[in-house]
mmCIF file of C-alpha atoms in Angstrom:
data_model
loop_
_atom_site.group_PDB
_atom_site.id
_atom_site.type_symbol
_atom_site.label_atom_id
_atom_site.label_comp_id
_atom_site.label_asym_id
_atom_site.label_seq_id
_atom_site.Cartn_x
_atom_site.Cartn_y
_atom_site.Cartn_z
ATOM 1 C CA MET Z 1 -0.062 -0.020 -0.002
ATOM 2 C CA ASN Z 2 1.582 3.246 -1.040
ATOM 3 C CA LEU Z 3 1.220 6.516 0.983
ATOM 4 C CA MET Z 4 -1.886 7.751 -1.036
ATOM 5 C CA GLN Z 5 -3.613 4.424 -0.393
ATOM 6 C CA LYS Z 6 -3.449 4.793 3.453
ATOM 7 C CA PRO Z 7 -6.836 5.706 4.855
ATOM 8 C CA GLY Z 8 -7.095 9.424 5.589
ATOM 9 C CA THR Z 9 -3.827 10.303 4.013
ATOM 10 C CA ALA Z 10 -5.379 11.994 0.959
ATOM 11 C CA LYS Z 11 -7.729 13.989 3.194
ATOM 12 C CA TRP Z 12 -4.821 15.255 5.323
ATOM 13 C CA LEU Z 13 -2.832 16.232 2.168
ATOM 14 C CA ILE Z 14 -5.816 18.128 0.786
ATOM 15 C CA LEU Z 15 -6.203 19.958 4.096
ATOM 16 C CA ILE Z 16 -2.567 20.859 4.297
ATOM 17 C CA LEU Z 17 -2.567 22.119 0.697
ATOM 18 C CA GLY Z 18 -5.739 24.077 1.413
ATOM 19 C CA ILE Z 19 -4.204 25.739 4.489
ATOM 20 C CA GLY Z 20 -1.010 26.632 2.412
ATOM 21 C CA VAL Z 21 -3.120 28.195 -0.323
ATOM 22 C CA LEU Z 22 -5.195 30.140 2.190
ATOM 23 C CA GLY Z 23 -2.005 31.378 3.813
ATOM 24 C CA LEU Z 24 -0.610 32.492 0.483
ATOM 25 C CA ILE Z 25 -3.851 34.375 -0.240
ATOM 26 C CA LEU Z 26 -3.774 36.169 3.117
ATOM 27 C CA TRP Z 27 -0.150 37.086 2.748
ATOM 28 C CA LEU Z 28 -0.779 38.548 -0.762
ATOM 29 C CA ALA Z 29 -3.675 40.565 0.541
ATOM 30 C CA ARG Z 30 -1.667 41.843 3.450
ATOM 31 C CA ASN Z 31 1.272 42.851 1.290
ATOM 32 C CA LYS Z 32 -0.553 44.072 -1.903
ATOM 33 C CA ASP Z 33 0.178 47.693 -0.969
ATOM 34 C CA THR Z 34 3.863 47.150 -0.070
ATOM 35 C CA ALA Z 35 4.942 44.825 -2.950
ATOM 36 C CA ARG Z 36 6.522 46.719 -5.708
ATOM 37 C CA PRO Z 37 4.217 46.972 -8.773
ATOM 38 C CA SER Z 38 5.367 45.677 -12.110
ATOM 39 C CA GLY Z 39 6.308 47.906 -15.048
ATOM 40 C CA PRO Z 40 8.329 51.045 -15.255
ATOM 41 C CA PRO Z 41 8.215 53.638 -12.309
ATOM 42 C CA LEU Z 42 5.363 56.045 -12.524
ATOM 43 C CA PRO Z 43 6.456 59.682 -12.507
ATOM 44 C CA VAL Z 44 4.888 61.888 -9.746
ATOM 45 C CA THR Z 45 5.868 65.493 -8.827
ATOM 46 C CA ILE Z 46 5.096 66.544 -5.359
ATOM 47 C CA ALA Z 47 5.240 70.267 -4.306
ATOM 48 C CA SER Z 48 6.130 70.712 -0.669
ATOM 49 C CA PRO Z 49 6.981 73.478 1.757
ATOM 50 C CA THR Z 50 10.486 73.065 3.161
ATOM 51 C CA GLN Z 51 9.103 72.489 6.627
ATOM 52 C CA ILE Z 52 8.719 69.752 9.269
ATOM 53 C CA SER Z 53 5.280 69.131 7.768
ATOM 54 C CA GLY Z 54 6.851 67.424 4.772
ATOM 55 C CA GLY Z 55 8.742 65.003 7.052
ATOM 56 C CA ALA Z 56 6.978 61.851 5.787
ATOM 57 C CA LEU Z 57 7.816 62.906 2.175
ATOM 58 C CA TYR Z 58 11.527 63.409 2.942
ATOM 59 C CA VAL Z 59 11.777 60.107 4.903
ATOM 60 C CA SER Z 60 10.031 58.160 2.183
ATOM 61 C CA GLN Z 61 12.341 59.600 -0.475
ATOM 62 C CA ASP Z 62 15.518 58.955 1.625
ATOM 63 C CA GLN Z 63 14.476 55.331 2.454
ATOM 64 C CA ASN Z 64 13.670 54.590 -1.202
ATOM 65 C CA LEU Z 65 10.094 53.798 -0.288
ATOM 66 C CA PHE Z 66 8.729 55.515 -3.343
ATOM 67 C CA ALA Z 67 10.928 53.393 -5.588
ATOM 68 C CA LYS Z 68 9.729 50.322 -3.708
ATOM 69 C CA HIS Z 69 6.187 51.204 -4.653
ATOM 70 C CA GLY Z 70 6.986 51.746 -8.268
ATOM 71 C CA LEU Z 71 7.243 55.502 -8.266
ATOM 72 C CA ASN Z 72 9.738 57.986 -9.589
ATOM 73 C CA ILE Z 73 9.179 61.115 -7.284
ATOM 74 C CA THR Z 74 10.380 64.623 -8.031
ATOM 75 C CA ILE Z 75 10.104 67.021 -5.058
ATOM 76 C CA GLN Z 76 9.454 70.695 -5.774
ATOM 77 C CA PRO Z 77 10.526 72.814 -2.792
ATOM 78 C CA PHE Z 78 8.711 75.993 -1.615
ATOM 79 C CA ILE Z 79 8.725 78.243 1.461
ATOM 80 C CA LEU Z 80 5.001 77.896 1.813
ATOM 81 C CA GLY Z 81 2.349 75.220 1.294
ATOM 82 C CA LYS Z 82 0.278 77.894 -0.401
ATOM 83 C CA GLN Z 83 3.008 78.256 -3.029
ATOM 84 C CA ALA Z 84 3.107 74.433 -3.372
ATOM 85 C CA LEU Z 85 -0.659 74.313 -3.914
ATOM 86 C CA GLN Z 86 -0.349 77.104 -6.630
ATOM 87 C CA SER Z 87 2.235 74.961 -8.510
ATOM 88 C CA THR Z 88 -0.238 72.120 -8.556
ATOM 89 C CA LEU Z 89 -3.108 74.237 -9.766
ATOM 90 C CA GLN Z 90 -0.825 75.580 -12.527
ATOM 91 C CA GLY Z 91 -0.134 71.902 -13.659
ATOM 92 C CA LYS Z 92 3.607 72.157 -12.685
ATOM 93 C CA ALA Z 93 3.173 69.583 -9.948
ATOM 94 C CA ASP Z 94 0.849 66.583 -9.557
ATOM 95 C CA LEU Z 95 0.296 66.778 -5.726
ATOM 96 C CA ALA Z 96 0.891 69.375 -3.079
ATOM 97 C CA ILE Z 97 1.559 69.314 0.659
ATOM 98 C CA VAL Z 98 -0.505 72.227 1.967
ATOM 99 C CA ALA Z 99 -2.102 73.444 5.158
ATOM 100 C CA ASP Z 100 -5.923 73.478 5.624
ATOM 101 C CA THR Z 101 -6.313 77.244 5.441
ATOM 102 C CA PRO Z 102 -4.963 77.744 1.806
ATOM 103 C CA PHE Z 103 -6.887 74.621 0.898
ATOM 104 C CA MET Z 104 -10.116 76.245 2.143
ATOM 105 C CA PHE Z 105 -9.336 79.610 0.406
ATOM 106 C CA ALA Z 106 -8.642 77.790 -2.948
ATOM 107 C CA ILE Z 107 -11.966 76.027 -2.675
ATOM 108 C CA MET Z 108 -13.832 79.226 -1.952
ATOM 109 C CA HIS Z 109 -12.179 80.694 -5.008
ATOM 110 C CA GLY Z 110 -13.659 77.992 -7.128
ATOM 111 C CA GLU Z 111 -10.672 75.600 -7.487
ATOM 112 C CA LYS Z 112 -11.639 71.997 -8.115
ATOM 113 C CA ILE Z 113 -9.218 70.260 -5.769
ATOM 114 C CA ALA Z 114 -9.492 67.537 -3.145
ATOM 115 C CA THR Z 115 -7.384 66.070 -0.414
ATOM 116 C CA ILE Z 116 -6.434 62.427 -0.163
ATOM 117 C CA SER Z 117 -5.068 62.449 3.382
ATOM 118 C CA THR Z 118 -3.974 64.553 6.309
ATOM 119 C CA ILE Z 119 -0.246 63.785 6.808
ATOM 120 C CA PHE Z 120 0.792 66.053 9.678
ATOM 121 C CA GLY Z 121 -0.758 67.716 12.684
ATOM 122 C CA SER Z 122 1.132 69.625 15.404
ATOM 123 C CA ARG Z 123 0.262 71.982 18.261
ATOM 124 C CA LYS Z 124 3.851 73.230 18.726
ATOM 125 C CA SER Z 125 5.197 73.964 15.298
ATOM 126 C CA LEU Z 126 3.602 77.333 14.895
ATOM 127 C CA ALA Z 127 3.870 80.171 17.351
ATOM 128 C CA ILE Z 128 4.342 83.910 17.796
ATOM 129 C CA ALA Z 129 7.883 85.031 18.372
ATOM 130 C CA ALA Z 130 7.953 88.434 20.072
ATOM 131 C CA ARG Z 131 10.610 90.827 21.171
ATOM 132 C CA ARG Z 132 11.081 90.838 24.981
ATOM 133 C CA ASP Z 133 12.498 94.385 24.808
ATOM 134 C CA ARG Z 134 9.062 95.543 23.677
ATOM 135 C CA ASN Z 135 7.605 94.455 26.944
ATOM 136 C CA ILE Z 136 6.062 91.285 25.661
ATOM 137 C CA THR Z 137 6.203 88.121 27.915
ATOM 138 C CA LYS Z 138 2.808 86.680 27.392
ATOM 139 C CA ALA Z 139 -0.075 86.667 24.817
ATOM 140 C CA GLU Z 140 -1.925 89.558 26.546
ATOM 141 C CA ASP Z 141 0.992 91.848 26.061
ATOM 142 C CA LEU Z 142 0.472 91.837 22.309
ATOM 143 C CA ALA Z 143 -2.215 94.479 22.710
ATOM 144 C CA GLY Z 144 -1.007 97.783 21.137
ATOM 145 C CA LYS Z 145 1.818 96.001 19.262
ATOM 146 C CA THR Z 146 2.630 95.516 15.643
ATOM 147 C CA ILE Z 147 2.597 91.917 14.471
ATOM 148 C CA GLY Z 148 3.843 90.603 11.199
ATOM 149 C CA THR Z 149 2.204 87.492 9.518
ATOM 150 C CA ILE Z 150 1.309 86.236 6.114
ATOM 151 C CA PHE Z 151 -2.171 86.669 4.857
ATOM 152 C CA GLY Z 152 -4.022 83.776 3.333
ATOM 153 C CA ILE Z 153 -2.401 80.947 5.240
ATOM 154 C CA ASN Z 154 -2.842 79.129 8.596
ATOM 155 C CA ALA Z 155 -0.611 81.725 10.317
ATOM 156 C CA GLN Z 156 -3.187 84.362 9.840
ATOM 157 C CA PHE Z 157 -5.949 82.192 11.201
ATOM 158 C CA PHE Z 158 -3.759 81.179 14.211
ATOM 159 C CA LEU Z 159 -3.062 84.787 14.990
ATOM 160 C CA ASP Z 160 -6.643 85.925 14.992
ATOM 161 C CA THR Z 161 -7.726 82.852 17.021
ATOM 162 C CA LEU Z 162 -5.078 83.553 19.628
ATOM 163 C CA LEU Z 163 -5.986 87.273 19.945
ATOM 164 C CA LEU Z 164 -9.712 86.254 20.284
ATOM 165 C CA THR Z 165 -8.957 83.536 22.846
ATOM 166 C CA HIS Z 166 -6.978 85.894 25.041
ATOM 167 C CA GLY Z 167 -9.454 88.743 24.841
ATOM 168 C CA ILE Z 168 -7.275 91.083 22.720
ATOM 169 C CA ALA Z 169 -9.336 93.308 20.368
ATOM 170 C CA LYS Z 170 -8.146 93.092 16.780
ATOM 171 C CA SER Z 171 -8.483 96.924 16.575
ATOM 172 C CA SER Z 172 -5.880 97.102 19.379
ATOM 173 C CA VAL Z 173 -3.043 95.530 17.273
ATOM 174 C CA THR Z 174 -1.504 96.433 13.894
ATOM 175 C CA VAL Z 175 -1.179 93.344 11.726
ATOM 176 C CA VAL Z 176 1.036 93.613 8.730
ATOM 177 C CA ASP Z 177 1.213 91.250 5.749
ATOM 178 C CA LEU Z 178 4.916 90.289 5.086
ATOM 179 C CA LYS Z 179 6.578 88.249 2.531
ATOM 180 C CA PRO Z 180 7.663 84.703 3.800
ATOM 181 C CA ASP Z 181 11.342 85.554 3.515
ATOM 182 C CA THR Z 182 11.127 88.791 5.444
ATOM 183 C CA LEU Z 183 9.525 87.617 8.689
ATOM 184 C CA VAL Z 184 12.693 86.895 10.557
ATOM 185 C CA GLU Z 185 14.481 90.085 9.366
ATOM 186 C CA ALA Z 186 11.361 92.215 10.365
ATOM 187 C CA LEU Z 187 11.544 90.785 13.901
ATOM 188 C CA GLU Z 188 15.282 90.976 14.316
ATOM 189 C CA SER Z 189 15.537 94.591 12.949
ATOM 190 C CA GLY Z 190 12.626 95.733 15.193
ATOM 191 C CA LYS Z 191 10.324 96.667 12.262
ATOM 192 C CA VAL Z 192 7.684 94.728 14.012
ATOM 193 C CA ASP Z 193 7.217 93.637 17.676
ATOM 194 C CA ALA Z 194 6.273 90.153 16.915
ATOM 195 C CA VAL Z 195 5.771 87.716 14.038
ATOM 196 C CA THR Z 196 4.083 84.324 13.425
ATOM 197 C CA LEU Z 197 6.745 81.808 12.769
ATOM 198 C CA TRP Z 198 7.088 78.053 12.221
ATOM 199 C CA ASN Z 199 9.900 75.628 11.929
ATOM 200 C CA PRO Z 200 12.638 75.725 10.697
ATOM 201 C CA ASP Z 201 12.689 79.547 11.160
ATOM 202 C CA LEU Z 202 11.118 79.468 14.635
ATOM 203 C CA SER Z 203 13.739 77.244 16.196
ATOM 204 C CA LYS Z 204 16.477 79.192 14.381
ATOM 205 C CA VAL Z 205 15.177 82.489 15.895
ATOM 206 C CA GLU Z 206 14.904 81.022 19.279
ATOM 207 C CA SER Z 207 18.474 79.712 19.114
ATOM 208 C CA GLU Z 208 19.955 82.991 17.747
ATOM 209 C CA LEU Z 209 18.054 85.491 19.847
ATOM 210 C CA GLY Z 210 17.928 83.475 23.040
ATOM 211 C CA ASP Z 211 16.439 85.504 25.946
ATOM 212 C CA GLN Z 212 15.721 88.349 23.573
ATOM 213 C CA VAL Z 213 12.713 86.590 22.195
ATOM 214 C CA VAL Z 214 9.671 85.068 23.846
ATOM 215 C CA THR Z 215 7.737 82.324 22.104
ATOM 216 C CA ILE Z 216 3.977 82.229 22.569
ATOM 217 C CA TYR Z 217 2.078 79.026 21.829
ATOM 218 C CA ASP Z 218 -1.520 78.095 22.433
ATOM 219 C CA LYS Z 219 -1.643 74.372 22.122
ATOM 220 C CA ASP Z 220 -5.348 74.287 23.026
ATOM 221 C CA ILE Z 221 -6.660 76.438 20.124
ATOM 222 C CA PHE Z 222 -4.888 75.350 16.972
ATOM 223 C CA VAL Z 223 -3.546 72.385 15.028
ATOM 224 C CA TYR Z 224 -0.918 73.038 12.456
ATOM 225 C CA ARG Z 225 -2.426 70.627 9.915
ATOM 226 C CA PHE Z 226 -1.115 69.723 6.510
ATOM 227 C CA MET Z 227 -2.655 67.540 3.848
ATOM 228 C CA LEU Z 228 -1.756 65.792 0.570
ATOM 229 C CA VAL Z 229 -3.834 67.592 -2.082
ATOM 230 C CA GLY Z 230 -4.260 67.365 -5.879
ATOM 231 C CA THR Z 231 -6.671 68.540 -8.510
ATOM 232 C CA GLN Z 232 -9.895 66.469 -8.661
ATOM 233 C CA ASP Z 233 -9.003 65.574 -12.346
ATOM 234 C CA TYR Z 234 -5.560 64.309 -11.549
ATOM 235 C CA ILE Z 235 -6.787 62.226 -8.559
ATOM 236 C CA ALA Z 236 -9.503 60.658 -10.794
ATOM 237 C CA LYS Z 237 -7.204 59.830 -13.698
ATOM 238 C CA HIS Z 238 -4.305 58.502 -11.727
ATOM 239 C CA PRO Z 239 -5.609 56.060 -9.181
ATOM 240 C CA ALA Z 240 -2.490 53.900 -9.301
ATOM 241 C CA GLU Z 241 -0.090 56.738 -8.596
ATOM 242 C CA ILE Z 242 -2.346 58.055 -5.787
ATOM 243 C CA ARG Z 243 -2.584 54.648 -4.139
ATOM 244 C CA GLN Z 244 1.141 54.009 -4.374
ATOM 245 C CA VAL Z 245 2.009 57.425 -3.021
ATOM 246 C CA LEU Z 246 -0.182 56.803 -0.025
ATOM 247 C CA ALA Z 247 1.399 53.355 0.481
ATOM 248 C CA ALA Z 248 4.877 54.926 0.548
ATOM 249 C CA PHE Z 249 3.717 57.701 2.877
ATOM 250 C CA ALA Z 250 2.223 55.052 5.204
ATOM 251 C CA GLU Z 251 5.604 53.244 5.371
ATOM 252 C CA GLY Z 252 7.511 56.553 5.800
ATOM 253 C CA THR Z 253 5.207 57.482 8.659
ATOM 254 C CA ARG Z 254 5.735 54.119 10.301
ATOM 255 C CA PHE Z 255 9.449 54.674 10.012
ATOM 256 C CA ILE Z 256 9.270 58.009 11.789
ATOM 257 C CA HIS Z 257 7.388 56.320 14.670
ATOM 258 C CA GLU Z 258 9.858 53.329 14.837
ATOM 259 C CA GLN Z 259 13.113 55.166 14.101
ATOM 260 C CA PRO Z 260 12.585 58.721 15.477
ATOM 261 C CA GLU Z 261 16.236 59.612 15.874
ATOM 262 C CA GLN Z 262 17.103 58.657 12.292
ATOM 263 C CA ALA Z 263 13.988 60.291 11.018
ATOM 264 C CA GLN Z 264 14.873 63.486 12.789
ATOM 265 C CA ALA Z 265 18.257 63.551 11.039
ATOM 266 C CA ILE Z 266 16.708 62.930 7.652
ATOM 267 C CA ILE Z 267 14.078 65.694 8.146
ATOM 268 C CA GLY Z 268 16.596 68.172 9.592
ATOM 269 C CA LYS Z 269 18.808 67.558 6.602
ATOM 270 C CA HIS Z 270 16.015 68.398 4.160
ATOM 271 C CA ILE Z 271 14.757 71.515 5.915
ATOM 272 C CA GLY Z 272 18.169 72.855 6.873
ATOM 273 C CA LEU Z 273 17.659 72.505 10.616
ATOM 274 C CA ASP Z 274 20.180 71.034 13.161
ATOM 275 C CA THR Z 275 18.885 67.924 14.780
ATOM 276 C CA ALA Z 276 19.353 69.475 18.267
ATOM 277 C CA LEU Z 277 17.034 72.342 17.302
ATOM 278 C CA LEU Z 278 14.615 70.217 15.533
ATOM 279 C CA SER Z 279 14.233 67.954 18.551
ATOM 280 C CA LYS Z 280 12.585 70.732 20.507
ATOM 281 C CA SER Z 281 9.462 70.534 18.428
ATOM 282 C CA PHE Z 282 9.753 67.044 16.901
ATOM 283 C CA ASP Z 283 7.085 64.510 17.974
ATOM 284 C CA PRO Z 284 6.698 61.289 15.961
ATOM 285 C CA ASN Z 285 2.975 61.304 16.850
ATOM 286 C CA ASP Z 286 2.526 64.503 14.701
ATOM 287 C CA PHE Z 287 3.013 62.312 11.682
ATOM 288 C CA TYR Z 288 0.075 60.183 10.585
ATOM 289 C CA LEU Z 289 -2.293 59.500 7.772
ATOM 290 C CA THR Z 290 -5.923 60.101 8.359
ATOM 291 C CA LEU Z 291 -9.188 61.581 7.030
ATOM 292 C CA ASP Z 292 -11.332 62.367 10.017
ATOM 293 C CA GLN Z 293 -14.044 64.577 11.351
ATOM 294 C CA THR Z 294 -11.664 67.160 12.837
ATOM 295 C CA LEU Z 295 -10.565 68.115 9.302
ATOM 296 C CA LEU Z 296 -14.162 68.940 8.377
ATOM 297 C CA LEU Z 297 -14.686 70.913 11.620
ATOM 298 C CA ALA Z 298 -11.531 72.899 11.040
ATOM 299 C CA LEU Z 299 -12.441 73.808 7.458
ATOM 300 C CA GLY Z 300 -15.804 74.912 8.545
ATOM 301 C CA ASP Z 301 -14.377 77.068 11.295
ATOM 302 C CA GLN Z 302 -11.847 78.659 9.030
ATOM 303 C CA THR Z 303 -14.478 79.358 6.467
ATOM 304 C CA ARG Z 304 -16.631 81.198 8.940
ATOM 305 C CA TRP Z 305 -13.644 83.119 10.255
ATOM 306 C CA ALA Z 306 -12.739 84.263 6.696
ATOM 307 C CA MET Z 307 -16.337 85.419 6.114
ATOM 308 C CA LYS Z 308 -16.477 87.250 9.377
ATOM 309 C CA GLN Z 309 -13.227 89.025 8.574
ATOM 310 C CA ASN Z 310 -14.460 89.943 5.032
ATOM 311 C CA ILE Z 311 -11.605 88.047 3.555
ATOM 312 C CA ILE Z 312 -14.130 86.133 1.453
ATOM 313 C CA PRO Z 313 -17.780 86.935 0.586
ATOM 314 C CA LYS Z 314 -20.356 85.903 3.197
ATOM 315 C CA GLY Z 315 -22.367 82.858 2.224
ATOM 316 C CA ASP Z 316 -23.085 79.215 2.915
ATOM 317 C CA VAL Z 317 -20.206 77.001 4.094
ATOM 318 C CA PRO Z 318 -19.410 74.434 1.416
ATOM 319 C CA ASN Z 319 -19.941 70.696 1.984
ATOM 320 C CA TYR Z 320 -16.294 69.845 2.302
ATOM 321 C CA LEU Z 321 -17.077 66.202 1.852
ATOM 322 C CA ASN Z 322 -17.124 67.040 -1.847
ATOM 323 C CA TYR Z 323 -13.456 68.018 -1.594
ATOM 324 C CA ILE Z 324 -12.206 64.769 0.070
ATOM 325 C CA ARG Z 325 -11.335 61.617 -1.817
ATOM 326 C CA GLN Z 326 -11.312 58.862 0.816
ATOM 327 C CA GLU Z 327 -11.215 55.755 -1.453
ATOM 328 C CA PRO Z 328 -7.411 55.694 -2.046
ATOM 329 C CA LEU Z 329 -6.587 55.899 1.613
ATOM 330 C CA GLU Z 330 -9.272 53.273 2.431
ATOM 331 C CA SER Z 331 -7.570 50.939 0.009
ATOM 332 C CA VAL Z 332 -4.166 51.373 1.675
ATOM 333 C CA LEU Z 333 -4.993 52.026 5.363
ATOM 334 C CA PRO Z 334 -8.710 51.400 6.077
ATOM 335 C CA SER Z 335 -8.536 52.306 9.692
ATOM 336 C CA ALA Z 336 -7.219 55.790 8.877
ATOM 337 C CA VAL Z 337 -10.554 56.889 7.428
ATOM 338 C CA LYS Z 338 -12.915 58.101 10.158
ATOM 339 C CA ILE Z 339 -15.244 60.516 8.460
ATOM 340 C CA ILE Z 340 -18.919 60.451 9.312
ATOM 341 C CA HIS Z 341 -21.173 60.863 6.263
#
């Protein structure tokens, strides 16, 4: 009697083969987003502000995660996310890393854009840097002072929210619109009493001026949120690229959580900030992929603020669900999508 003729042997072999096939199917399903796609690399240009908010982008590029997922990524560097978004709207970039405020303004101006994921959210990367010799030691001391910011971005919304929260009348301060590359000079030269700043400039100013500057945060009122955004047309026509970009970002984000010291060094190199300075504001938990209800609430709050300040015409708040594309993120990281319809 051979092996196959023994009672029950055939059944056991079939069972073992079945378990093996099932295991293979489960492994393929689990690794479908991390296995490198076949074919030539797909080109994608991502415009990004040279800030800590682009950390997952820099780590993914440095660790060859985009190449792993079948992509050839070109990074376009800008000072502001607003500029990165403009590059995408002009067709010079495919995707942009941009904060929620310029995203809101673009939608209110009729642009057909959408976000595929929030990628960064911090409560300590944006602050007001103020001159101590102008008798400023806390938020309430900003009354009567001249403050420099940049109109049309999250820094303007942050400033107005901070003034309101601390009971400072907007009419009691002079707010001036400055160019991004003049904020630090305006503060150091004394042209203004305070400015809104973010990293890397915030940490550099704190290091250079030391006790001459006071940094005013308000971690309870504002999240420095950045998203990955594209035109609705590009997102619809390039599902493979979008899915593979998100898969690489997911791995890059996981790397930041698992290897924070190495991630700091990579990010610091890309944004031109010494690791020791970056460590003051670096928190691995600020890097994550999600589409959740807090994004919708923030966009609504910022829209009402812009209308109240007569920055945009008064009217109905848009349904921002129409400017979110959740399917790509659901296919890569289902647990990251938490939006209530």
